[in-house]
mmCIF file of C-alpha atoms in Angstrom:
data_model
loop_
_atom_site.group_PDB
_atom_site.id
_atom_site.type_symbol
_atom_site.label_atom_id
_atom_site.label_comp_id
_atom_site.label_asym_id
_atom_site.label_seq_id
_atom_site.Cartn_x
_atom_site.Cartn_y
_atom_site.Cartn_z
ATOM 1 C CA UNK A 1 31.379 8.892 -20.597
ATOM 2 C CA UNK A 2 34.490 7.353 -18.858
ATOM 3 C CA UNK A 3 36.095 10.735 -16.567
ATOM 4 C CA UNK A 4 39.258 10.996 -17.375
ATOM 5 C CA UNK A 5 42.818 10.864 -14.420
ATOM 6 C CA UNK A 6 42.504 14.717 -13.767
ATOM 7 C CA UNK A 7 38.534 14.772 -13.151
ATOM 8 C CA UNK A 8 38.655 11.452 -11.230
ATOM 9 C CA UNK A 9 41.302 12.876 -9.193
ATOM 10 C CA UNK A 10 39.355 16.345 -8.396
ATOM 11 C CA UNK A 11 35.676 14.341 -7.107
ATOM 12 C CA UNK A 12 38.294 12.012 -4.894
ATOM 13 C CA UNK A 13 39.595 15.321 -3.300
ATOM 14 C CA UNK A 14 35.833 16.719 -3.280
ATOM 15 C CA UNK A 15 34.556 13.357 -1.681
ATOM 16 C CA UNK A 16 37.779 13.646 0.789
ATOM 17 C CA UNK A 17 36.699 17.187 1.760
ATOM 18 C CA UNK A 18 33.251 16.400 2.522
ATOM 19 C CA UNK A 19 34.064 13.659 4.603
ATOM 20 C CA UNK A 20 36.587 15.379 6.816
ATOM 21 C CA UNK A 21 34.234 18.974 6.992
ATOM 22 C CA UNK A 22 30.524 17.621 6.231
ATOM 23 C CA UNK A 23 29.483 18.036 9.623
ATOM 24 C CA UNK A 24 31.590 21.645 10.361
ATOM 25 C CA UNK A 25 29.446 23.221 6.794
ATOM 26 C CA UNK A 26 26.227 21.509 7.789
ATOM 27 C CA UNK A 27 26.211 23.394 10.946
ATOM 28 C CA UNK A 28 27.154 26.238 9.347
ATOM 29 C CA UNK A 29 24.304 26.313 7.404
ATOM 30 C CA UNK A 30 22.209 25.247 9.628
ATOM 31 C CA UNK A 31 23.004 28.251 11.720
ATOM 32 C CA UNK A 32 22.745 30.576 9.177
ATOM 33 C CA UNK A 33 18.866 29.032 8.156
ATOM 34 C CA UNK A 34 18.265 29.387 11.598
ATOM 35 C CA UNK A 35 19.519 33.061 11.986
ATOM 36 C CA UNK A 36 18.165 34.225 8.859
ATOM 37 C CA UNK A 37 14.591 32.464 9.978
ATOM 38 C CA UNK A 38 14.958 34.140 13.402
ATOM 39 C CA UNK A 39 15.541 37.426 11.795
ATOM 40 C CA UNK A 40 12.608 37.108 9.751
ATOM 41 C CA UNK A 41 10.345 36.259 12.696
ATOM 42 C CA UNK A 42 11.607 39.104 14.491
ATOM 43 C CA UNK A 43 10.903 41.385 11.572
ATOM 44 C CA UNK A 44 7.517 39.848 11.412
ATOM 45 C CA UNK A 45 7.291 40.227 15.259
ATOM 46 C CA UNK A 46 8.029 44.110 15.600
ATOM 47 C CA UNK A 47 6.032 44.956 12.659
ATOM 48 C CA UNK A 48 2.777 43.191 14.207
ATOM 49 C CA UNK A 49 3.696 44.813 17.883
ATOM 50 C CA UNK A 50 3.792 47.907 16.032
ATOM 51 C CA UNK A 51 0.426 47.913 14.120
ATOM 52 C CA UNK A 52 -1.247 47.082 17.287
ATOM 53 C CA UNK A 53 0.382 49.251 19.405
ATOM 54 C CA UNK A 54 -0.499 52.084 16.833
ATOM 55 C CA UNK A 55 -4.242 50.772 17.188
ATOM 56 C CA UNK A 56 -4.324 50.882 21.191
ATOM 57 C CA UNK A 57 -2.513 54.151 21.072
ATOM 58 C CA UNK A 58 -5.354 55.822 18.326
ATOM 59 C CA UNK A 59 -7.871 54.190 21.227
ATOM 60 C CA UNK A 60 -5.881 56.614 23.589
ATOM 61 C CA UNK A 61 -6.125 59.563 21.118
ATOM 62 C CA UNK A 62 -10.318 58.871 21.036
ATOM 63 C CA UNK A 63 -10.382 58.842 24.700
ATOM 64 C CA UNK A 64 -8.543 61.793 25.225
ATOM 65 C CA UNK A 65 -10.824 63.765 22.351
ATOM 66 C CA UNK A 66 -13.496 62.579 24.405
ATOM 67 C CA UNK A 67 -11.990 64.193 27.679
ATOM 68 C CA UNK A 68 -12.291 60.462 29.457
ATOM 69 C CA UNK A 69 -9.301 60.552 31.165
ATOM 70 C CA UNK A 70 -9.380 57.034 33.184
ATOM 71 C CA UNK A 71 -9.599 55.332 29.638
ATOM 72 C CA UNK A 72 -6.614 57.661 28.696
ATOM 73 C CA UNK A 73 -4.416 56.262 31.453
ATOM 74 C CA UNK A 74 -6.012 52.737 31.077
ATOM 75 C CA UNK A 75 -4.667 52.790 27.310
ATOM 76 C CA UNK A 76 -1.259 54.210 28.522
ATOM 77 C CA UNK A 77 -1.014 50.921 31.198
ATOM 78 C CA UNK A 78 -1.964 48.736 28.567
ATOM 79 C CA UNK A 79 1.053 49.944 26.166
ATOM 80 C CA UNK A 80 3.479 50.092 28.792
ATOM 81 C CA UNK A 81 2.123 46.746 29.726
ATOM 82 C CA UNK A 82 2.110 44.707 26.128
ATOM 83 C CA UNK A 83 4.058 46.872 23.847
ATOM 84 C CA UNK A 84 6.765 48.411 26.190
ATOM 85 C CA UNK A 85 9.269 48.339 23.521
ATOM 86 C CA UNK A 86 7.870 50.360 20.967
ATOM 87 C CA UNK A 87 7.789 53.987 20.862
ATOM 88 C CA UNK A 88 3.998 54.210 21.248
ATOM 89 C CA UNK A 89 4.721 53.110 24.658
ATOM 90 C CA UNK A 90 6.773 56.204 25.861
ATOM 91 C CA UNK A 91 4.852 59.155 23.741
ATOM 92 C CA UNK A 92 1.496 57.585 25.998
ATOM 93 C CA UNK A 93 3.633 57.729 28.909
ATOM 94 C CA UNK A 94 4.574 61.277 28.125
ATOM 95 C CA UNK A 95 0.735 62.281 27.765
ATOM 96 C CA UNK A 96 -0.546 60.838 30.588
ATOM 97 C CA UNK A 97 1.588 61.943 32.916
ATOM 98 C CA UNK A 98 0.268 65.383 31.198
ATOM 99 C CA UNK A 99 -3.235 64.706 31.923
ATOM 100 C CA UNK A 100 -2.792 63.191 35.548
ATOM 101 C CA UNK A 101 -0.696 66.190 36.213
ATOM 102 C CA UNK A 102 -3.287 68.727 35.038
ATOM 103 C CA UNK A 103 -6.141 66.263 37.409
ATOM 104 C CA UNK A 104 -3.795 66.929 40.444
ATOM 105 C CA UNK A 105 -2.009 63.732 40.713
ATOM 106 C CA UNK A 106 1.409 64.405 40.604
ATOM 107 C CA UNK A 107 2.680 61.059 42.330
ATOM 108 C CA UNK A 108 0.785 59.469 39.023
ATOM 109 C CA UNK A 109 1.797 61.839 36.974
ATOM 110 C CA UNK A 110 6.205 60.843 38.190
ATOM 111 C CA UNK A 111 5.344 57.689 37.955
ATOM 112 C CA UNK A 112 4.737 57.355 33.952
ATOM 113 C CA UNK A 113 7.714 59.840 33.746
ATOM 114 C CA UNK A 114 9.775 57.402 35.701
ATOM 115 C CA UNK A 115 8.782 54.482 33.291
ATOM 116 C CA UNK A 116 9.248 56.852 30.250
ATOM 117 C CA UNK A 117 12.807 57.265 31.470
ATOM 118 C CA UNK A 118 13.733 54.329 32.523
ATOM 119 C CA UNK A 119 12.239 52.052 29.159
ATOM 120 C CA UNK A 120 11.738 54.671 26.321
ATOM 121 C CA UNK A 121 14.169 53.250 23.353
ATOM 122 C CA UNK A 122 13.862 57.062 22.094
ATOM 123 C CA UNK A 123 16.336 58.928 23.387
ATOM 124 C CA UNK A 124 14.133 62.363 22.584
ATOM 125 C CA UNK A 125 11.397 60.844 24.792
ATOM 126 C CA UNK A 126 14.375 60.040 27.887
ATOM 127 C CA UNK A 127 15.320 63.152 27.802
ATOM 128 C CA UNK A 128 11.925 64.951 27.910
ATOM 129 C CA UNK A 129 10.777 62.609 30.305
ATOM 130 C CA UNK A 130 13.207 63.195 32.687
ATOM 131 C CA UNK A 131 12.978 67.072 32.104
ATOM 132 C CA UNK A 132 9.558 67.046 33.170
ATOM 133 C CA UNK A 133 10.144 64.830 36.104
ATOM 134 C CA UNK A 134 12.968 66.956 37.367
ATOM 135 C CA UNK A 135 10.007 70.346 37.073
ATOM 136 C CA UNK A 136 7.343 67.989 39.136
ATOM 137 C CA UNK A 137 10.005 67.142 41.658
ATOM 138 C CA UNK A 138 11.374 70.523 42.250
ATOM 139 C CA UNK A 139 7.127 71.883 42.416
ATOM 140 C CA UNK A 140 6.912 69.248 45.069
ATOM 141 C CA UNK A 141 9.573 70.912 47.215
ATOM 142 C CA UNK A 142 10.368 67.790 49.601
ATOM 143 C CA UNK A 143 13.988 67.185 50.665
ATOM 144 C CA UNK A 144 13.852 63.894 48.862
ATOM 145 C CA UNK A 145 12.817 64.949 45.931
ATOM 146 C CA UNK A 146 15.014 67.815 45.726
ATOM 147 C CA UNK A 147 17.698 64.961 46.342
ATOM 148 C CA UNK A 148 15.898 62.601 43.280
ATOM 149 C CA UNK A 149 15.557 65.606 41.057
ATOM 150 C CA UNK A 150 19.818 66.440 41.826
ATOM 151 C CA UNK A 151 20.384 62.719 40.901
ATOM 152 C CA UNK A 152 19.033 63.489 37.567
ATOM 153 C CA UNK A 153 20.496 66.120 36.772
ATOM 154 C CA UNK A 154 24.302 64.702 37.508
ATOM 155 C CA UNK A 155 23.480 62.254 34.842
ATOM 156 C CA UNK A 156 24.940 63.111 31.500
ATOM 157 C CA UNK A 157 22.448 65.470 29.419
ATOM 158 C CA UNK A 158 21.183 63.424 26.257
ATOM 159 C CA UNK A 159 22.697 64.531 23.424
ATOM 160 C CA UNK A 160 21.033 68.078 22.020
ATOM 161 C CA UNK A 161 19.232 68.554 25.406
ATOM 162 C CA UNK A 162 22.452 70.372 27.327
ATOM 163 C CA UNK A 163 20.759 73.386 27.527
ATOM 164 C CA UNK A 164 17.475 72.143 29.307
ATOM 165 C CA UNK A 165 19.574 70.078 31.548
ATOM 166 C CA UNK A 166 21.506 74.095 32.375
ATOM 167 C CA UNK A 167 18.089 75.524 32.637
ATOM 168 C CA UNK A 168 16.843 72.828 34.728
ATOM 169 C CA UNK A 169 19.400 72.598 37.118
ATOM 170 C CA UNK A 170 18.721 76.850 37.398
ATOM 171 C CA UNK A 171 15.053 75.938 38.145
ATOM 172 C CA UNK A 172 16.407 73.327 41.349
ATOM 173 C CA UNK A 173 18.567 76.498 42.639
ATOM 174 C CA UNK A 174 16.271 78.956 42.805
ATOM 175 C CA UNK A 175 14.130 76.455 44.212
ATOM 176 C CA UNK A 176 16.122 76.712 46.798
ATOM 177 C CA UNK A 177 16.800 80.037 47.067
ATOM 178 C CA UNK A 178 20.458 79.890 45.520
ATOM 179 C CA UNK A 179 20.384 82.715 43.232
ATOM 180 C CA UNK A 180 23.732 82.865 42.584
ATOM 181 C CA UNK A 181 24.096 79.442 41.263
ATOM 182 C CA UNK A 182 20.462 79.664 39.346
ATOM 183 C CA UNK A 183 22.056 83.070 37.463
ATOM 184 C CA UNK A 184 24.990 80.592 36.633
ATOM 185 C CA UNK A 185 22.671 77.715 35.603
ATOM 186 C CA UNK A 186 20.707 80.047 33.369
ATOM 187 C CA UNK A 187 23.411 82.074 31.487
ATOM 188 C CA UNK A 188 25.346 78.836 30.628
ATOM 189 C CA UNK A 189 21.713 77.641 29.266
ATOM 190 C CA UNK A 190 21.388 80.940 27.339
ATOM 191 C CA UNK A 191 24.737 80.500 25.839
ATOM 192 C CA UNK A 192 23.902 76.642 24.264
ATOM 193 C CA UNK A 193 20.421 77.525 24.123
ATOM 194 C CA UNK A 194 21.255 80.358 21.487
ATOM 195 C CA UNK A 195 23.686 77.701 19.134
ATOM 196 C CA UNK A 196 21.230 74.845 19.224
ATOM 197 C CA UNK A 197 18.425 76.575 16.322
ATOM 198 C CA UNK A 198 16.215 74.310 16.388
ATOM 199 C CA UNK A 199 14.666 74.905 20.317
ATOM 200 C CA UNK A 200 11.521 77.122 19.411
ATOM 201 C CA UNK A 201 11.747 80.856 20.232
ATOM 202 C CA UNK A 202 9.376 80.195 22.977
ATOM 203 C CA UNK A 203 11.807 78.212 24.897
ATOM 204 C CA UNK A 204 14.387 81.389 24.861
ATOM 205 C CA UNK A 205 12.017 83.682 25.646
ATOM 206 C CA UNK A 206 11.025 81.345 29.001
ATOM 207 C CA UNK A 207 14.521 81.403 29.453
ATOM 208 C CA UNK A 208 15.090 85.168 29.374
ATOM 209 C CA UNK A 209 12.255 85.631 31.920
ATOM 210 C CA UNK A 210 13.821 83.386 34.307
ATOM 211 C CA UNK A 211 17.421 85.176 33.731
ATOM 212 C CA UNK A 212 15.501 88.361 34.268
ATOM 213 C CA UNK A 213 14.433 87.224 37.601
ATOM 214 C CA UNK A 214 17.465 86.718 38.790
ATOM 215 C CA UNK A 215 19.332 89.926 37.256
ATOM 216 C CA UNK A 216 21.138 87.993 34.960
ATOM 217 C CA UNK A 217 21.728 89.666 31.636
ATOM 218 C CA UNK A 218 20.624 88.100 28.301
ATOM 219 C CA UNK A 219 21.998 89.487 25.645
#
């Protein structure tokens, strides 16, 4: 069927169009194949790092039911090693620097807190590692890691941890033997301590001993 003026006219414009922009759309969606494939590979990636992450991190579980701690901390190299970016990673980081603590090695036990601080992508497991690294520095008592543990705590508290940070920097006082500063430390703790909920009672009733010790007055 012969097209009439009007629909001739609108397939010369279309024919125009694609000869001036052809190459401008095909890259466009080229780009957007390849972005949408890259996505999905990526999708596909973290998903498989995950699963076998999980698996290396149930082998860590096994070990430590079975009280073999060197295959603990093997398990917890191997995840910082291959599957650094997920969270199994950190929380294996976090337990073995539990477990080399309680052996007596606390230079093994600061460095998976170190690497839990430095790579964890939670920002729970940061903070907690870096709380517990700041305690094992401040137990070790050495002018340079008095000075490491006071670098810490001048960062900026992760969010919802202000109050450990407050209690924390108490701990590094009376450390010291500043008393004044610790009674400080500890009743600002007490204060945020009391309007974040969700910290366990445990964790105020620590705190109270510690204000206690230093005649501060919890109310």
């Amino acid at each position: 069927m012969p097209l009439d003026l009007e629909e001739q006219e609108q397939i010369d414009q279309l024919k125009a169009f694609w000869q001036k922009y052809r190459n401008l759309i095909t890259g466009v969606v080229t780009a957007v194949l390849f972005a949408y494939a890259a996505y999905s590979g990526y999708q596909w990636w973290r998903t498989s790092q995950a699963a076998a992450a999980s698996q290396l991190y149930e082998t860590m579980v096994t070990a430590i039911n079975k009280g073999d701690k060197d295959q603990t901390l093997r398990a917890a190299d191997d995840l910082q090693k291959q599957f650094s970016g997920t969270p199994y990673a950190a929380m294996s980081s976090l337990v073995a620097a539990k477990i080399a603590s309680d052996a007596g090695d606390s230079e093994k036990a600061m460095a998976y807190l170190r690497w839990a601080a430095k790579n964890a992508s939670d920002q729970s497991y940061v903070a907690i590692a870096k709380l517990r690294l700041v305690a094992q520095l401040i137990e070790q008592g050495a002018e340079k890691d008095f000075a490491e543990a006071d670098a810490i705590l001048k960062e900026k508290p992760v969010t919802g941890f202000e109050a450990l940070w407050l209690e924390r920097r108490g701990d590094w006082y009376l450390a010291q033997k500043n008393t004044a500063d610790a009674r400080k430390s500890y009743e600002a703790a007490w204060v945020q301590l009391n309007q974040a909920k969700e910290f366990p009672e445990e964790a105020r009733r620590l705190l109270k001993v510690k204000l206690d010790a230093v005649g501060g007055v919890a109310q």
